[in-house]
CSV table of N, CA and C in Angstrom, one decimal:
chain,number,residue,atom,x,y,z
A,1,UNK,N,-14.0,-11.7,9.8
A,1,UNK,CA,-15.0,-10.7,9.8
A,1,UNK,C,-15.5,-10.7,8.3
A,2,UNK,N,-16.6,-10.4,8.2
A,2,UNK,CA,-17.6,-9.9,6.9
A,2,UNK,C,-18.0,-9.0,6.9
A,3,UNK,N,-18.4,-8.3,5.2
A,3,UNK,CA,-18.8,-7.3,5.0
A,3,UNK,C,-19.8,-7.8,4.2
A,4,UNK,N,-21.4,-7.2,4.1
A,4,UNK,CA,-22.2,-7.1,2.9
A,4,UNK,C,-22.4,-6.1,2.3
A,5,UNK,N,-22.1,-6.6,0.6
A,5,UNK,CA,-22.5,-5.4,-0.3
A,5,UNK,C,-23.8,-4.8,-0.7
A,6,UNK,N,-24.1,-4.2,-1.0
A,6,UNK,CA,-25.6,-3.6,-1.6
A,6,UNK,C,-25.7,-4.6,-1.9
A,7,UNK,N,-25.6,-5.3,-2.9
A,7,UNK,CA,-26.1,-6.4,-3.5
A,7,UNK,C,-26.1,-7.9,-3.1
A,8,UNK,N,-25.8,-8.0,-1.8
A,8,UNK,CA,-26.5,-9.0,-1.1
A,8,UNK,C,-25.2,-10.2,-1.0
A,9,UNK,N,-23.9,-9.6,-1.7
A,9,UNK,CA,-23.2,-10.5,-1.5
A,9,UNK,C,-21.9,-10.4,-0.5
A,10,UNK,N,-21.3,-11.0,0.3
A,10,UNK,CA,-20.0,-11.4,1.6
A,10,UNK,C,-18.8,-10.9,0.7
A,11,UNK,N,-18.0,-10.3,1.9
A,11,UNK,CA,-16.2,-10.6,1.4
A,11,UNK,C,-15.6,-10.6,2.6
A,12,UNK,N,-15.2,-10.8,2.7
A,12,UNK,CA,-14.2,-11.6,4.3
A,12,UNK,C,-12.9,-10.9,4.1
A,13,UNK,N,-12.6,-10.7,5.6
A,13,UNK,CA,-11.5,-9.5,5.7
A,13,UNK,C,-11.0,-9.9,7.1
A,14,UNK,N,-9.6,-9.7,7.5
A,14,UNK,CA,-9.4,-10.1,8.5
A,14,UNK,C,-8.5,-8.7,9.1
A,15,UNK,N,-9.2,-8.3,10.6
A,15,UNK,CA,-8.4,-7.6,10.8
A,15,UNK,C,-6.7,-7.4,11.2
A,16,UNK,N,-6.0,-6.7,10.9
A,16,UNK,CA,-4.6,-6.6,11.6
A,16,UNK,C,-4.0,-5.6,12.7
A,17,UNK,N,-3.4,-6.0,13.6
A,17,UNK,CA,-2.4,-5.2,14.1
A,17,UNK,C,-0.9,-5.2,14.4
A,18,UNK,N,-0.3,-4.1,13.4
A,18,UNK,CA,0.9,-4.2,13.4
A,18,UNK,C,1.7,-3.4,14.4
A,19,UNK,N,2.8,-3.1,14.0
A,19,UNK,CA,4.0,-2.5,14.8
A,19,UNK,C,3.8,-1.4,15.4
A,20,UNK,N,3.9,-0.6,16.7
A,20,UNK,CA,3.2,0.7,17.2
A,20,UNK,C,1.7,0.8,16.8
A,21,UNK,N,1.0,-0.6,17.1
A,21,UNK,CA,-0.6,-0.2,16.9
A,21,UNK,C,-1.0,0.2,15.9
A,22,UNK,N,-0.1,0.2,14.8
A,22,UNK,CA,-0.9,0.0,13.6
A,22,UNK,C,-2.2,-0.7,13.3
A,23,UNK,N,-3.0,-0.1,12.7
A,23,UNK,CA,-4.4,-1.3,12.3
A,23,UNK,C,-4.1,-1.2,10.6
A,24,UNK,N,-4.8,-2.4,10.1
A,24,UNK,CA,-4.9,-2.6,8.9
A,24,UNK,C,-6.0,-3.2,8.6
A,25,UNK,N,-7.0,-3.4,7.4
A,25,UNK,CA,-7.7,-4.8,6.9
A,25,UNK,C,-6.3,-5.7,6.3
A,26,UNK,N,-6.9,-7.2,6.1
A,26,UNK,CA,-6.3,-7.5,5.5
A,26,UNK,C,-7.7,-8.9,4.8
A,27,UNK,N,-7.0,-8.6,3.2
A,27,UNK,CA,-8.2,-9.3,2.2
A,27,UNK,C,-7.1,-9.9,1.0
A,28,UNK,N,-7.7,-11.2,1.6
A,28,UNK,CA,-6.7,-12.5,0.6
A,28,UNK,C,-5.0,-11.4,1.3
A,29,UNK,N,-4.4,-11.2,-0.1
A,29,UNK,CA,-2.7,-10.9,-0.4
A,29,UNK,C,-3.1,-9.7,0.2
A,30,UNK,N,-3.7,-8.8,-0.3
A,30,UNK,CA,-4.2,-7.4,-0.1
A,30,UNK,C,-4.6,-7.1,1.8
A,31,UNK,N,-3.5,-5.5,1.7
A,31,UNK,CA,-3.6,-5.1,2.4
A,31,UNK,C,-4.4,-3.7,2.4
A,32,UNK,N,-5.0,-3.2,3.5
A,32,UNK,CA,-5.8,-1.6,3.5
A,32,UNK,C,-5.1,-1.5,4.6
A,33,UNK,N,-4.7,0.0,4.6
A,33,UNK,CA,-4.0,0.1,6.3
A,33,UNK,C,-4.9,1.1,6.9
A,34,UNK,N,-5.4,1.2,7.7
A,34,UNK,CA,-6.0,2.3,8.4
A,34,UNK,C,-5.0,3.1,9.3
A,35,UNK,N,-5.2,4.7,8.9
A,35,UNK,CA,-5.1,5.8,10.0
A,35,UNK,C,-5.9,6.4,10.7
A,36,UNK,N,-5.8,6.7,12.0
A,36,UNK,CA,-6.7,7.1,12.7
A,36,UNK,C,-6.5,8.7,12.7
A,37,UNK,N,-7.6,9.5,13.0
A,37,UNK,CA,-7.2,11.2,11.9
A,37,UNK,C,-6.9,11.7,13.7
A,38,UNK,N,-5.3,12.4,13.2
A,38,UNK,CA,-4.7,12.9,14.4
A,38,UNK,C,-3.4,12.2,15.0
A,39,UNK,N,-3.7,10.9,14.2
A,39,UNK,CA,-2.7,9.9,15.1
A,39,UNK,C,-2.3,8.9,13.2
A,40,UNK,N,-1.9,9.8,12.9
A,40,UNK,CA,-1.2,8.9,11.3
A,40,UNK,C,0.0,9.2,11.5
A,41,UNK,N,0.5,7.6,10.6
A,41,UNK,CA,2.2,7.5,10.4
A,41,UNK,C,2.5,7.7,9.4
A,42,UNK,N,3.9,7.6,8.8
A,42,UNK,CA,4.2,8.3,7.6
A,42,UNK,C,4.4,6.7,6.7
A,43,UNK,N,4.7,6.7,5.7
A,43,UNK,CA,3.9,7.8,5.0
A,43,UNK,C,2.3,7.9,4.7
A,44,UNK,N,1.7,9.1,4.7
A,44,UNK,CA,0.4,8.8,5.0
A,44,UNK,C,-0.4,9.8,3.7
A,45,UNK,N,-1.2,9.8,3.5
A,45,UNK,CA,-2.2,10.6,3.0
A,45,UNK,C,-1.5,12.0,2.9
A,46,UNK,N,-1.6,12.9,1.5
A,46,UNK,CA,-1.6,14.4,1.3
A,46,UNK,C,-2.2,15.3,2.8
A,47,UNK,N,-3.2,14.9,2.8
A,47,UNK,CA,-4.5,15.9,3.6
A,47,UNK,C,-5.4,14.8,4.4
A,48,UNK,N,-4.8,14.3,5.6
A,48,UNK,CA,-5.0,13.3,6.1
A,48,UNK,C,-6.9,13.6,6.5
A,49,UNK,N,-7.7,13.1,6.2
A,49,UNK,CA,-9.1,13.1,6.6
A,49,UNK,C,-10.2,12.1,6.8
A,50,UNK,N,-11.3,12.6,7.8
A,50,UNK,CA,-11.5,11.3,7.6
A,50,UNK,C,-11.9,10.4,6.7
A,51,UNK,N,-11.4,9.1,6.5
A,51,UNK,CA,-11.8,8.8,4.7
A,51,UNK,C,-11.1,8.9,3.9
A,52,UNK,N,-9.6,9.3,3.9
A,52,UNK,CA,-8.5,9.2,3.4
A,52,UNK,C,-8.2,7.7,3.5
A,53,UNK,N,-7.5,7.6,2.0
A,53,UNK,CA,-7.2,6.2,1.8
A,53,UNK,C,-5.6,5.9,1.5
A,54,UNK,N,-5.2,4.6,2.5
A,54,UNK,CA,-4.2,4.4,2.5
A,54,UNK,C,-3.7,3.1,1.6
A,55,UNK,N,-3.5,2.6,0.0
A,55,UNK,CA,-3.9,1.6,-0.3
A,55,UNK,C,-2.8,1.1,-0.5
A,56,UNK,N,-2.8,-1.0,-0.3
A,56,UNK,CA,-1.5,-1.6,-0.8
A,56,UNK,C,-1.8,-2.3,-1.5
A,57,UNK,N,-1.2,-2.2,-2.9
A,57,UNK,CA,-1.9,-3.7,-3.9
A,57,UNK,C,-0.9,-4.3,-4.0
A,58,UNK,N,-1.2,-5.6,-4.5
A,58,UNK,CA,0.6,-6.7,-4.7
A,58,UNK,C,0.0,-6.9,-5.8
A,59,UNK,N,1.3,-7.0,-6.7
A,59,UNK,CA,1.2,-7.7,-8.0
A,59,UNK,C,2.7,-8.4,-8.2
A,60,UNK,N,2.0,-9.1,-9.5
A,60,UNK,CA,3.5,-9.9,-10.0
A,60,UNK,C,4.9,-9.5,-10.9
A,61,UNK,N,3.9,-8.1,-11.0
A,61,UNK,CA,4.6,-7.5,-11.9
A,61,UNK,C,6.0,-7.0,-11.2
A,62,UNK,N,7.1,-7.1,-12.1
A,62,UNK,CA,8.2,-6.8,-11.4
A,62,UNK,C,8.1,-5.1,-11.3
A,63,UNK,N,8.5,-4.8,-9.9
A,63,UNK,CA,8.6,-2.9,-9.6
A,63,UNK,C,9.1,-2.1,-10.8
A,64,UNK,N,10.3,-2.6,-11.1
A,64,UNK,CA,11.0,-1.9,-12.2
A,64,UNK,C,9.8,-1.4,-13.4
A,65,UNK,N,9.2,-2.5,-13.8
A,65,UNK,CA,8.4,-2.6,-14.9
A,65,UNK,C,7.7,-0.9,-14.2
A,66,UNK,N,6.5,-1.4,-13.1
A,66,UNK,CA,5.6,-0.2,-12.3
A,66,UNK,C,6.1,0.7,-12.8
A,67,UNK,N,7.2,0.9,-11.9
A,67,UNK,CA,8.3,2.0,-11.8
A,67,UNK,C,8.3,2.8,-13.6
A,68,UNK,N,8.5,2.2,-13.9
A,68,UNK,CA,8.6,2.8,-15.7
A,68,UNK,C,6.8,3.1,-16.7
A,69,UNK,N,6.3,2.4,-16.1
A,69,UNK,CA,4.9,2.7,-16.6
A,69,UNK,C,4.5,3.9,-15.3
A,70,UNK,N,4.8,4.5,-14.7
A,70,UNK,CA,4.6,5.3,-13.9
A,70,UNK,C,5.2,6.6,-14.3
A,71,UNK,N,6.2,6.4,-14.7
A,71,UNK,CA,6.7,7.5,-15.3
A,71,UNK,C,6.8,7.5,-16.4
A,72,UNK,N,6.7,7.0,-17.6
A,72,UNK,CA,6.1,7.1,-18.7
A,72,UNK,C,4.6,7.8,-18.5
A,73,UNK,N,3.8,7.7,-17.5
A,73,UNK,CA,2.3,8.2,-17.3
A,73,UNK,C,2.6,9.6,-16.8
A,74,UNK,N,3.8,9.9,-16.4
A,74,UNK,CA,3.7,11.0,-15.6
A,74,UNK,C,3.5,11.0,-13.8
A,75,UNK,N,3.5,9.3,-13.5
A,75,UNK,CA,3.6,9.8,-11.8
A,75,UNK,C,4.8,9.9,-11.1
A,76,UNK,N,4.5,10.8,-9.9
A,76,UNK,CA,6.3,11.0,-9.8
A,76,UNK,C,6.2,9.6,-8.2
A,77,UNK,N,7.1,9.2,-8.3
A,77,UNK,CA,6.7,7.4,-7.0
A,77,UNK,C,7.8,8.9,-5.7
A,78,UNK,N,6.8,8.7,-4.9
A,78,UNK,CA,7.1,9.4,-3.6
A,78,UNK,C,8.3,8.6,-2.6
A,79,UNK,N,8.1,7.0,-2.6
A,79,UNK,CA,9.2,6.4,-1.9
A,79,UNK,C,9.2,5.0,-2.8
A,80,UNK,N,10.4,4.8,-2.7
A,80,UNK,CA,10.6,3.3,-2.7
A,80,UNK,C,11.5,2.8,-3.9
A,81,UNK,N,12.2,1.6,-3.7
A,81,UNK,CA,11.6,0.3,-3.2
A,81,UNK,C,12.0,0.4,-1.7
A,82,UNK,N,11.4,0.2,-1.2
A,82,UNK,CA,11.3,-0.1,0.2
A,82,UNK,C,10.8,-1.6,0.7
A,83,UNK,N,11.1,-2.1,2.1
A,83,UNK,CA,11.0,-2.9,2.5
A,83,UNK,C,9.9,-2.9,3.4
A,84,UNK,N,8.6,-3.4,3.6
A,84,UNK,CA,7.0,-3.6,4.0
A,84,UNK,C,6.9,-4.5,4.9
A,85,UNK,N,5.6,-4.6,5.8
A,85,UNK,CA,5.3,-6.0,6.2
A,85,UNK,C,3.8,-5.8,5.3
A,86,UNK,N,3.9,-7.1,4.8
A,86,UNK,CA,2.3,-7.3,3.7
A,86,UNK,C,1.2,-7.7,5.1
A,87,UNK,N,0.5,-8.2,4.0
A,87,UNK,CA,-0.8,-8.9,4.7
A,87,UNK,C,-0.5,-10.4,5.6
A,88,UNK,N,0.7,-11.0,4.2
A,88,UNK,CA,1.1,-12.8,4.4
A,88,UNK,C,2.9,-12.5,4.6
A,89,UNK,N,3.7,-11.8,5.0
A,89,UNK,CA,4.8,-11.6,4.5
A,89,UNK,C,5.1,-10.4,3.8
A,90,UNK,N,6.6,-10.4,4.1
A,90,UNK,CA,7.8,-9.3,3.9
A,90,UNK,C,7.1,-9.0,2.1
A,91,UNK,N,7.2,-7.7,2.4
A,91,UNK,CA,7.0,-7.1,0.9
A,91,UNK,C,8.0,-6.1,0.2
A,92,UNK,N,8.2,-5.5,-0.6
A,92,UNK,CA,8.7,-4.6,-1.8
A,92,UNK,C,8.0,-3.7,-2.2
A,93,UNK,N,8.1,-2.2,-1.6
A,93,UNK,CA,7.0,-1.4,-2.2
A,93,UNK,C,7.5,0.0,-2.9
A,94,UNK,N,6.7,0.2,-4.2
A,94,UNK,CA,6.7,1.4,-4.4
A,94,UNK,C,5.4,3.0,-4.2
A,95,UNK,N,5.9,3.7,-3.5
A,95,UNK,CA,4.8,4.6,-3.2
A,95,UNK,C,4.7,5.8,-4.2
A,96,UNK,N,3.2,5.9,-4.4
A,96,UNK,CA,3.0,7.4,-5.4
A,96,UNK,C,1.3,7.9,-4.8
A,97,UNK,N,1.0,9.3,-5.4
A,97,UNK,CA,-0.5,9.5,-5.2
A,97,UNK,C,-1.0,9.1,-6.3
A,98,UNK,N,-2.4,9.1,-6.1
A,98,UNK,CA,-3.2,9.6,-7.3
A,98,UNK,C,-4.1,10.6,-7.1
A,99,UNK,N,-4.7,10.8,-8.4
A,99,UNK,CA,-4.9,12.6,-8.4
A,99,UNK,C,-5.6,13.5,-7.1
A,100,UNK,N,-6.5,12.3,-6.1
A,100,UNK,CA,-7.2,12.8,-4.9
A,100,UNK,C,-5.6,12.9,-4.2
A,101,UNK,N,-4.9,12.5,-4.1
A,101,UNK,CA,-3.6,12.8,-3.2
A,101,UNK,C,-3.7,11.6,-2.4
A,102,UNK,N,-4.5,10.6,-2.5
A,102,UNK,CA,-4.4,9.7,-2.0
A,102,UNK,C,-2.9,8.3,-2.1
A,103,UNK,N,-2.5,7.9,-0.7
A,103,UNK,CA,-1.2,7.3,-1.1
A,103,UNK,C,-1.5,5.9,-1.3
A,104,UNK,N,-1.2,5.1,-2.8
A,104,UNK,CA,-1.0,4.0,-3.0
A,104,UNK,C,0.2,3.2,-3.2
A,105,UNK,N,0.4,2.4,-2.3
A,105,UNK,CA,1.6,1.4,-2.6
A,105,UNK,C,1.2,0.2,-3.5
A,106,UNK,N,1.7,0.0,-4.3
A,106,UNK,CA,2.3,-1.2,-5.3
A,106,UNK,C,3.4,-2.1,-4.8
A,107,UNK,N,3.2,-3.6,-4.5
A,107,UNK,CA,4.6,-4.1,-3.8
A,107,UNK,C,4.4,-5.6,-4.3
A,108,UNK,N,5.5,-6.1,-4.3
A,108,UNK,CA,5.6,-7.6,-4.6
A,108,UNK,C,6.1,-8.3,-3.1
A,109,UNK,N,5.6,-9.1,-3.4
A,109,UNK,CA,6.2,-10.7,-2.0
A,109,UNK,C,7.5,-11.1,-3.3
A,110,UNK,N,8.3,-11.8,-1.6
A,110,UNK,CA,9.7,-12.4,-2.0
A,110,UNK,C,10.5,-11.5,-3.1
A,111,UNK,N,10.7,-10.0,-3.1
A,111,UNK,CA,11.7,-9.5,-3.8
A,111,UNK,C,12.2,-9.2,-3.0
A,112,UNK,N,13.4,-8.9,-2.7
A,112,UNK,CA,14.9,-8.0,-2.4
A,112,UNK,C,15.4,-7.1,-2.7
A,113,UNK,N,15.5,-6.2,-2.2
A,113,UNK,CA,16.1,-4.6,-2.4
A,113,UNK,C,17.3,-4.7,-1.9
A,114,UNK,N,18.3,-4.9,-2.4
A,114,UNK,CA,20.0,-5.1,-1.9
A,114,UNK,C,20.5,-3.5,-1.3
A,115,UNK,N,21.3,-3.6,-0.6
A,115,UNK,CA,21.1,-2.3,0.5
A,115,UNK,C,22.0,-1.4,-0.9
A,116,UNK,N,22.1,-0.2,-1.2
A,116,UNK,CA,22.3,0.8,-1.8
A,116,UNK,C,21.9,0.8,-3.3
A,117,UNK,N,20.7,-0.4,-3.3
A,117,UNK,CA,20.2,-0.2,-4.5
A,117,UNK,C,19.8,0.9,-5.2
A,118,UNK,N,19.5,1.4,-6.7
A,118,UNK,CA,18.8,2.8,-7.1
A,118,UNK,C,17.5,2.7,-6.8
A,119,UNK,N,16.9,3.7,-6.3
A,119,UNK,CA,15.5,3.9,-6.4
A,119,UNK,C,14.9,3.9,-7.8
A,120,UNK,N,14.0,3.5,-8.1
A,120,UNK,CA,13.3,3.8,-9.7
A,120,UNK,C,12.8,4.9,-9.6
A,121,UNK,N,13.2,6.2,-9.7
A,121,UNK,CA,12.7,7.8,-9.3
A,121,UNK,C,13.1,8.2,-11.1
């Protein structure tokens, strides 16, 4: 599927369906998950509406690192590390809002969360 922007240019997105009917975009690594208002899963949005955003970025950066520039800023991470399915594969995520209350996840491909590891809280 495609989208055009105001400015006349494509980006390609492919839709997903995950586990219990989940829907998602999915773009390159990057995942968008959609909730449908009435019918969201956890964890979900502050004040679920419509147009509430559900976001997942990957980066290379190791969580730990996140995890400490996050709190050094002041965010407090709502869950994780936790174990994800990405857009390409098993992910590593950390969850927090930003100031709309909106929930973004931060996750890496191929890390491992060893079972009773500490959370980065």
């Amino acid at each position: 599927m495609a989208l055009r922007t105001a400015g006349g240019r494509f980006f390609y997105f492919q839709r997903n369906v995950l586990k219990g009917d989940r829907k998602a975009l999915g773009f390159g690594q990057q995942k968008f998950n959609l909730h449908q208002l009435g019918q969201e899963f956890e964890p979900k949005a502050k004040h679920p509406t419509s147009g509430s955003a559900d976001l997942c970025l990957i980066t290379k950066t190791p969580l730990a690192t996140v995890a400490s520039h996050l709190k050094v800023c002041g965010v407090e991470i709502e869950e994780g590390p936790v174990e994800r399915s990405g857009a390409v594969g098993s992910i590593t995520s950390l969850y927090f809002r930003d100031p709309d209350h909106n929930l973004i996840e931060v996750s890496n491909y191929n890390q491992s969360t060893p079972e009773g590891s500490t959370k980065y809280n």
